[in-house]
Coordinates of C-alpha atoms and ligand atoms in Angstrom, one line a residue:
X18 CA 6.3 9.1 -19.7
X19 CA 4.7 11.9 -17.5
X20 CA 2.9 10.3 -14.8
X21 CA 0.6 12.2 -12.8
X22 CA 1.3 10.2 -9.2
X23 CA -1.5 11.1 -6.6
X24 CA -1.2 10.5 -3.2
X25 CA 2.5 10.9 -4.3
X26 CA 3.7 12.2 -1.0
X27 CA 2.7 9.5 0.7
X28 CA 4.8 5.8 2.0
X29 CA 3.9 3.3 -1.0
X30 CA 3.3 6.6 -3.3
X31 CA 6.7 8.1 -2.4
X32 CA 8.6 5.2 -3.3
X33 CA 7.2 4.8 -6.4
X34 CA 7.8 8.6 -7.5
X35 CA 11.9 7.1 -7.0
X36 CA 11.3 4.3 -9.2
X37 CA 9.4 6.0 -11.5
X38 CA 12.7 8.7 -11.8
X39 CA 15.4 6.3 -11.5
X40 CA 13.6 4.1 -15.1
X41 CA 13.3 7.5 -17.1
X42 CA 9.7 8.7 -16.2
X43 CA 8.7 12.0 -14.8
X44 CA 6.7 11.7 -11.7
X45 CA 4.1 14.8 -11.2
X46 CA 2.6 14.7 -7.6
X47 CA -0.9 15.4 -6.7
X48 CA -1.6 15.5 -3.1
X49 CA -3.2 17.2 -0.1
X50 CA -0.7 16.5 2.5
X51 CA -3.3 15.3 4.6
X52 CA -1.0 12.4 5.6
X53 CA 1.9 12.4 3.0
X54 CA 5.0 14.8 3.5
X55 CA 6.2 17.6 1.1
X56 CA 9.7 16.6 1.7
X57 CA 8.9 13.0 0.7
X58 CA 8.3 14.7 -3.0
X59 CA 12.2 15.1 -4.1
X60 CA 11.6 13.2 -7.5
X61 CA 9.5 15.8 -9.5
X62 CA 6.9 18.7 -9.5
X63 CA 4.1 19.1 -6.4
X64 CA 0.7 20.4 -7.1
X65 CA -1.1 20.8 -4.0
X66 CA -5.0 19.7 -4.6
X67 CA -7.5 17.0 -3.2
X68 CA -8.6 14.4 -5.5
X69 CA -12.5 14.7 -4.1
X70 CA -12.4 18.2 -5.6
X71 CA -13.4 18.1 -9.1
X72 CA -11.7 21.2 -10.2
X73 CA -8.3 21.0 -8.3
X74 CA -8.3 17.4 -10.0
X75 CA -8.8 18.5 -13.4
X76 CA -6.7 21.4 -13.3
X77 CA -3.6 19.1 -12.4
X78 CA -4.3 16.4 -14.9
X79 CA -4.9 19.3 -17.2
X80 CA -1.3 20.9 -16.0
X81 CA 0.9 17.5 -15.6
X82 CA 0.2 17.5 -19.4
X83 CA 0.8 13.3 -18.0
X84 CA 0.3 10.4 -20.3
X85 CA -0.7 8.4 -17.5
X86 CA -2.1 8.4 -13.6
X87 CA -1.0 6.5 -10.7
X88 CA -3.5 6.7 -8.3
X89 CA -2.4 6.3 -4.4
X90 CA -4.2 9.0 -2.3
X91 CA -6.6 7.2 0.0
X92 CA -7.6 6.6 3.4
X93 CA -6.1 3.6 4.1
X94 CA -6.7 2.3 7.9
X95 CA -8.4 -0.9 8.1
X96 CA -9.8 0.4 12.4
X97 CA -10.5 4.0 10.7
X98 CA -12.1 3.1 8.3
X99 CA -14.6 1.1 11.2
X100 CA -15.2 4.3 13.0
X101 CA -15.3 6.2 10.2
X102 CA -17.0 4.8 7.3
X103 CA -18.4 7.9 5.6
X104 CA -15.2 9.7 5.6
X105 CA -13.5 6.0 3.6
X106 CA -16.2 6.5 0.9
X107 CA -16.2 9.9 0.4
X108 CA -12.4 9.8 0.2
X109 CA -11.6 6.8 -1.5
X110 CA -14.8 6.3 -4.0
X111 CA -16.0 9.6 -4.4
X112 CA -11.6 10.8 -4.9
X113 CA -11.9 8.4 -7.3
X114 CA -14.8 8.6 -9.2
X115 CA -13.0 12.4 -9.8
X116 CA -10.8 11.4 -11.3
X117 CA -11.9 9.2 -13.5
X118 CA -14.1 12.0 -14.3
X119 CA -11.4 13.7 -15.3
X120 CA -9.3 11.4 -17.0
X121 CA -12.5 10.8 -19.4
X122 CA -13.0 14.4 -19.9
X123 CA -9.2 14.8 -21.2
X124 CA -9.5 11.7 -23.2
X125 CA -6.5 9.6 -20.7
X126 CA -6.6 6.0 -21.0
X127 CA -4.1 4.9 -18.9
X128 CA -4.3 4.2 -15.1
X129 CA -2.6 2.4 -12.3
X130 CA -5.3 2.1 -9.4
X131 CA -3.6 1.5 -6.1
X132 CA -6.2 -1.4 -4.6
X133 CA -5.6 -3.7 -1.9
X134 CA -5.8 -7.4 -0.6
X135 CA -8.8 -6.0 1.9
X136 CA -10.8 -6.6 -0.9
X137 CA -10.5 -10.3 -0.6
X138 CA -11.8 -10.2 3.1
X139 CA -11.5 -13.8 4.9
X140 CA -10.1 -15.7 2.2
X141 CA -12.0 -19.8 1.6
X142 CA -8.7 -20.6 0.4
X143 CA -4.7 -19.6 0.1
X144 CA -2.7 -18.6 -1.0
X145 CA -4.8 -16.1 -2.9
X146 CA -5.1 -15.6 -6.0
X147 CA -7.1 -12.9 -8.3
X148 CA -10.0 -15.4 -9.1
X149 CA -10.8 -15.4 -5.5
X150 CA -14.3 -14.0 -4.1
X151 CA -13.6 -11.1 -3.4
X152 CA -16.0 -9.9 -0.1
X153 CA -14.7 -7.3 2.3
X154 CA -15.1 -7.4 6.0
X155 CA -13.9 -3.3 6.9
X156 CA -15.0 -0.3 4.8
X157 CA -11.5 0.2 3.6
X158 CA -11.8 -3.1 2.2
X159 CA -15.3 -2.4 0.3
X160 CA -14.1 1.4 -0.2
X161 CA -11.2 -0.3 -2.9
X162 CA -13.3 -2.8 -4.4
X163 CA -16.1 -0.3 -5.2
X164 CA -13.2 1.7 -7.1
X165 CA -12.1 -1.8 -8.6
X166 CA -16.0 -2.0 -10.2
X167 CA -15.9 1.7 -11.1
X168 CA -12.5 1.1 -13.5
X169 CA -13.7 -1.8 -14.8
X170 CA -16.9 -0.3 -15.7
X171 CA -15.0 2.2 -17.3
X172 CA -12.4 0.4 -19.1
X173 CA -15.2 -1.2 -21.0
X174 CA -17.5 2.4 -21.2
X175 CA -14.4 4.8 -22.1
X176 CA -11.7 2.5 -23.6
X177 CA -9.7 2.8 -20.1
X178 CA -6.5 1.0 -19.5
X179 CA -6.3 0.3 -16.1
X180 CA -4.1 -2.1 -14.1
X181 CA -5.4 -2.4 -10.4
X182 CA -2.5 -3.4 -8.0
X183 CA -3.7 -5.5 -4.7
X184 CA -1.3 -5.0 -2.4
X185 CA -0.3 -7.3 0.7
X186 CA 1.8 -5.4 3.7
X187 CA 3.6 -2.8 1.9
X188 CA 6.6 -2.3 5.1
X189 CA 10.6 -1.7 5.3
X190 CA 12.4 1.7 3.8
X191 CA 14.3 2.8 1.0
X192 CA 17.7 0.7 1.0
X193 CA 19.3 4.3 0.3
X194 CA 17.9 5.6 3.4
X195 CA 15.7 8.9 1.4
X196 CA 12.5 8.6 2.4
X197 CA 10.3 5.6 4.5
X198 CA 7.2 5.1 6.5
X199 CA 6.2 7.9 8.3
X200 CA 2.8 8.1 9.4
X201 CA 0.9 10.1 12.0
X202 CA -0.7 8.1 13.8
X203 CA 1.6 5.0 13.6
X204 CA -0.9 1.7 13.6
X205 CA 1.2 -1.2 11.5
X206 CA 2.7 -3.4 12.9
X207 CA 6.7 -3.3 12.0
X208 CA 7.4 0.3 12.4
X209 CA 5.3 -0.1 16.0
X210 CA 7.7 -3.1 17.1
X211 CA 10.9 -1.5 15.9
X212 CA 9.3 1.9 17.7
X213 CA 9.3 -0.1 21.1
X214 CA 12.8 -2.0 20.6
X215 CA 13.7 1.4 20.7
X216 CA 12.4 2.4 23.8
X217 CA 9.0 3.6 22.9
X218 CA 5.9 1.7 24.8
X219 CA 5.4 -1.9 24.9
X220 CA 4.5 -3.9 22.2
X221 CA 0.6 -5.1 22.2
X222 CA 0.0 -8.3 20.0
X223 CA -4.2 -8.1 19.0
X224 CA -5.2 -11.4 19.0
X225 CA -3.4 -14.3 20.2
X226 CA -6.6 -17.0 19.9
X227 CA -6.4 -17.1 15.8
X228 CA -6.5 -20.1 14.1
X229 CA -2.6 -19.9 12.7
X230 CA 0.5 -21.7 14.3
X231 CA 0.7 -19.5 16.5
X232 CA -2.4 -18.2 17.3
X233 CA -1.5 -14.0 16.2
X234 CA -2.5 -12.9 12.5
X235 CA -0.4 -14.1 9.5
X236 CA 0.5 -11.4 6.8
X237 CA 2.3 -11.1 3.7
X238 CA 5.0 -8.2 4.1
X239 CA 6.2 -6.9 1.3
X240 CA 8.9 -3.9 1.1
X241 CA 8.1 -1.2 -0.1
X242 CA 10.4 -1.0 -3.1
X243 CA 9.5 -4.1 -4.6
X244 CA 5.8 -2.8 -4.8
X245 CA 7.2 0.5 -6.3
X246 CA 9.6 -2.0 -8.6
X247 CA 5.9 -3.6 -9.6
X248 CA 4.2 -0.1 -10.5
X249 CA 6.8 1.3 -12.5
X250 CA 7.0 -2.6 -14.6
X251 CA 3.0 -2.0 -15.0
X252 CA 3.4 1.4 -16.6
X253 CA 5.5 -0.3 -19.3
X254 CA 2.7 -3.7 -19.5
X255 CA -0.1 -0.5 -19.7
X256 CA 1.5 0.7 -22.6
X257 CA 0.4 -2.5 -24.4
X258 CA -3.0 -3.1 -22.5
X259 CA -5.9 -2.3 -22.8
X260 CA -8.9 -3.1 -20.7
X261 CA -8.7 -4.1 -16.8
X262 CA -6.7 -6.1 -15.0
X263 CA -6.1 -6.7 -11.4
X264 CA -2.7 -8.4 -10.0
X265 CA -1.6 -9.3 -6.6
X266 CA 1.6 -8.0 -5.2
X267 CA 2.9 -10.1 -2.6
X268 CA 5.9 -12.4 -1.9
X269 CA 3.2 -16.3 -1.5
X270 CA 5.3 -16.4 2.1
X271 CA 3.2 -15.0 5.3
X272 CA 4.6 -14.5 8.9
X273 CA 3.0 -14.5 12.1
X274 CA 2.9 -11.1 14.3
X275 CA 5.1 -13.5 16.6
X276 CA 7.9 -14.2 14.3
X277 CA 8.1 -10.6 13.3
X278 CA 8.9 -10.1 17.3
X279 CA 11.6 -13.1 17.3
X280 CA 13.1 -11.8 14.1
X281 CA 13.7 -8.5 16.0
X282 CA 14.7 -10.0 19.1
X283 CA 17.3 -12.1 17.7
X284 CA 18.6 -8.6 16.5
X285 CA 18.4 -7.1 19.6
X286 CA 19.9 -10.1 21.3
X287 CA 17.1 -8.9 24.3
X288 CA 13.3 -9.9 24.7
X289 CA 11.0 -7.0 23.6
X290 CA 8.2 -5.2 26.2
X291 CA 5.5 -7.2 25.0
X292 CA 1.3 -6.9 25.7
X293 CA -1.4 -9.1 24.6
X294 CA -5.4 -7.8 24.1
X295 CA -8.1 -8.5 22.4
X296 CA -8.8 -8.7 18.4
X297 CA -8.4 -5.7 16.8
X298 CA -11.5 -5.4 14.8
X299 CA -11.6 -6.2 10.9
X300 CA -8.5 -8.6 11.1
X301 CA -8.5 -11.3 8.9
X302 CA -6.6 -14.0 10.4
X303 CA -4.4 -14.8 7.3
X304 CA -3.6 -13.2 4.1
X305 CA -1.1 -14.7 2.0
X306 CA -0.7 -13.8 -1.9
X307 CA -0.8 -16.0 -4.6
X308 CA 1.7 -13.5 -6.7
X309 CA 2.2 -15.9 -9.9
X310 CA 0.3 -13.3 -12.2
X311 CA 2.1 -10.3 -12.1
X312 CA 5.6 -12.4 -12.0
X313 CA 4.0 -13.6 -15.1
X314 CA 2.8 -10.6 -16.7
X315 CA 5.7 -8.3 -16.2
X316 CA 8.8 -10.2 -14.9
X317 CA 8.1 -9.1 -11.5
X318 CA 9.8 -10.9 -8.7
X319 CA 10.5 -9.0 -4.9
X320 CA 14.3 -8.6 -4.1
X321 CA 14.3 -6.4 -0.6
X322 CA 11.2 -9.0 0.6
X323 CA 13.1 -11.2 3.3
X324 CA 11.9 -10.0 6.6
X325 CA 16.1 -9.4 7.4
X326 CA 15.9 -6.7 4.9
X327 CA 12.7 -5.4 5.3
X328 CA 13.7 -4.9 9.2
X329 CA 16.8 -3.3 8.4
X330 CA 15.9 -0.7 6.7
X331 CA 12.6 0.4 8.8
X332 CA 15.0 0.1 11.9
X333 CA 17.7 2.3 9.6
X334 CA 14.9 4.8 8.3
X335 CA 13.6 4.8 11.8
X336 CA 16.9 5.6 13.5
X337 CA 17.9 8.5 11.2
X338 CA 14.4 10.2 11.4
X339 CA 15.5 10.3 15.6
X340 CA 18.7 11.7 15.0
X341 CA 18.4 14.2 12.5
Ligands
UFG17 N1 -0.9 -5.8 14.9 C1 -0.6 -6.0 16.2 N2 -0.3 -5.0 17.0 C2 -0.2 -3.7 16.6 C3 -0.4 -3.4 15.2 C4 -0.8 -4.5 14.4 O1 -0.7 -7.2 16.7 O2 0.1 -2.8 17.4 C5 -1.2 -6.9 14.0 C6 -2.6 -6.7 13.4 O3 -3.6 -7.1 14.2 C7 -2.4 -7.5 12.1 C8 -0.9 -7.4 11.8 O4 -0.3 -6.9 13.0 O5 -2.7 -8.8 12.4 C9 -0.6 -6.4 10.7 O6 -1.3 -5.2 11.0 P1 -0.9 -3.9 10.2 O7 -1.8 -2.8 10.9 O8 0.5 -3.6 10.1 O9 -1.4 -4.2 8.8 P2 -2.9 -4.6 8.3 O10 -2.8 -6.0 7.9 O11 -4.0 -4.3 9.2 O12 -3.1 -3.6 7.1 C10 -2.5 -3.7 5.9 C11 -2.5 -2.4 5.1 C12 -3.9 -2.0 4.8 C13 -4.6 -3.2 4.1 C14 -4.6 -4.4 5.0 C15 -5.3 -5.6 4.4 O13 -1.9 -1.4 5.9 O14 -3.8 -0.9 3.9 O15 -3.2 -4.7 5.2 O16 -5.7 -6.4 5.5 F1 -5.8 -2.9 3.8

């Protein structure tokens, strides 16, 4: 298939473009570089364009000649997105709502919506699974579900196909070492510990008064090629669907900002540089997935998703990125 990949230039988005090339598809990406890289896009044609403007987005649906859209390219900082509410909307709803604009105006059906766990907010119980109330605490959050409604609506308006994708933490690298997480400012958590085992500031934990084990937030990592593994198995389930559907992506195992720092210790063999402060705000204390569904529905299960792996290859990714 032709897939028109916005926000392909991007961490999660880049990925995928590789596993989209390595099963036989043709990845076209969209993207206005406003975060993502142009030498992250190595696995097909670029067209330069914003999603929020209604004729850049048509024109590159219109010239990817693609059977189907991935949609990545968001805003997609929990703090921004607290400071910056308008600019979430704007980007994330209003991007949308384009181009699902456009995708009716062509006549495409078929649509892989990149949404996110923030939808779920503080969860009443866990794992979670895609029944659960779904009530955002941050604008991010909202921002996706809002998009969630707007396919939904549509698939039953317009006939779209549309799988929406919640992802947990999307972290690690490529195993091959070709592209990784790269973003400007850094804010999540792995690539900021692995940052300081290398030298770089101290470490500050936010939050050490939740009520986990260990009092800092519990998270469900997943790498990064697992969730591109998942996108490129929904393109083939889409193929079959119709309607809307929304899966989790996540391994159902969560670790504690703690035991991320003793995983890398034990690598280092040395104590990190470590600062505590206050609650970063919009943290949920826990999020753990409840990932049966989409193991279910398209034979997904994670392979890189062990916290060894996933550490590996962000301390790899990270290293190279110094030295070259
Ligand atoms: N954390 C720290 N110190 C830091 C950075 C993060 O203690 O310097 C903590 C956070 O407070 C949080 C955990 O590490 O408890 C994970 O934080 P990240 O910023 O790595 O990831 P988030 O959970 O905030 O964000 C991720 C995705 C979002 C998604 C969100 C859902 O990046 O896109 O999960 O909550 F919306």
């Amino acid at each position: 298939m032709r897939v028109l990949v916005t926000g392909g230039a991007g961490y999660i988005g880049s990925h995928t473009c590789k596993a989209l090339a390595l099963a036989g598809h043709k990845p076209i990406v969209f993207d206005n570089l406003s975060t993502g890289h142009r030498r992250s896009v190595k696995w097909g044609d670029f067209i330069h364009g914003d999603i929020t403007d209604p004729t850049a987005m048509g024109e590159a649906l219109a010239a990817s000649r693609a059977d189907a859209v991935i949609h990545f390219a968001a805003s997609a900082y929990v703090g921004e997105s607290m400071r910056l509410p308008r600019h979430y909307y704007r980007n994330n709803v209003v991007g949308t709502l384009s181009l699902l604009d456009a995708m009716a105006a062509r006549g495409m059906r078929r649509l892989i919506f990149s949404s996110s766990c923030a939808t779920y907010g503080v969860p009443e119980t866990l794992p979670i699974n895609e029944m659960a109330r779904q009530a955002p605490i941050n604008p991010y959050g909202d921002s996706k579900l809002v998009c969630e409604s707007m396919a939904r609506a549509a698939a039953t308006a317009d006939g779209l196909s549309c799988i929406a994708l919640r992802y947990f933490n999307a972290c690690g690298a490529d195993p091959e070492g070709e592209i990784g997480e790269d973003h400007d400012p850094e804010t999540h958590v792995i690539p900021l510990i692995l940052r300081s085992a290398a030298g770089g500031p101290a470490f500050t934990i936010f939050g050490t008064d939740y009520p986990t084990p260990d009092g800092t937030c519990i998270r469900d990592y997943l790498h990064v090629s697992d969730l591109a593994d998942a996108h490129v198995r929904a393109l083939d389930h889409l193929s079959e669907y119709a309607g809307f559907e929304a899966l989790n992506l996540g391994t159902g195992h969560g670790h504690s900002v703690r035991e991320i720092v003793h995983v890398v210790e034990q690598r280092l063999g040395r104590p990190l540089d470590l600062r505590q402060a206050e609650r970063r705000p919009g943290d949920p204390p826990e999020l753990v997935a409840d990932a049966r569904r989409a193991a279910a529905t398209f034979g997904w299960t994670p392979r890189y998703s062990n916290l060894s792996t996933i550490i590996d290859t962000a301390w790899s990714w990270m290293n190279a990125q110094v030295t070259s």
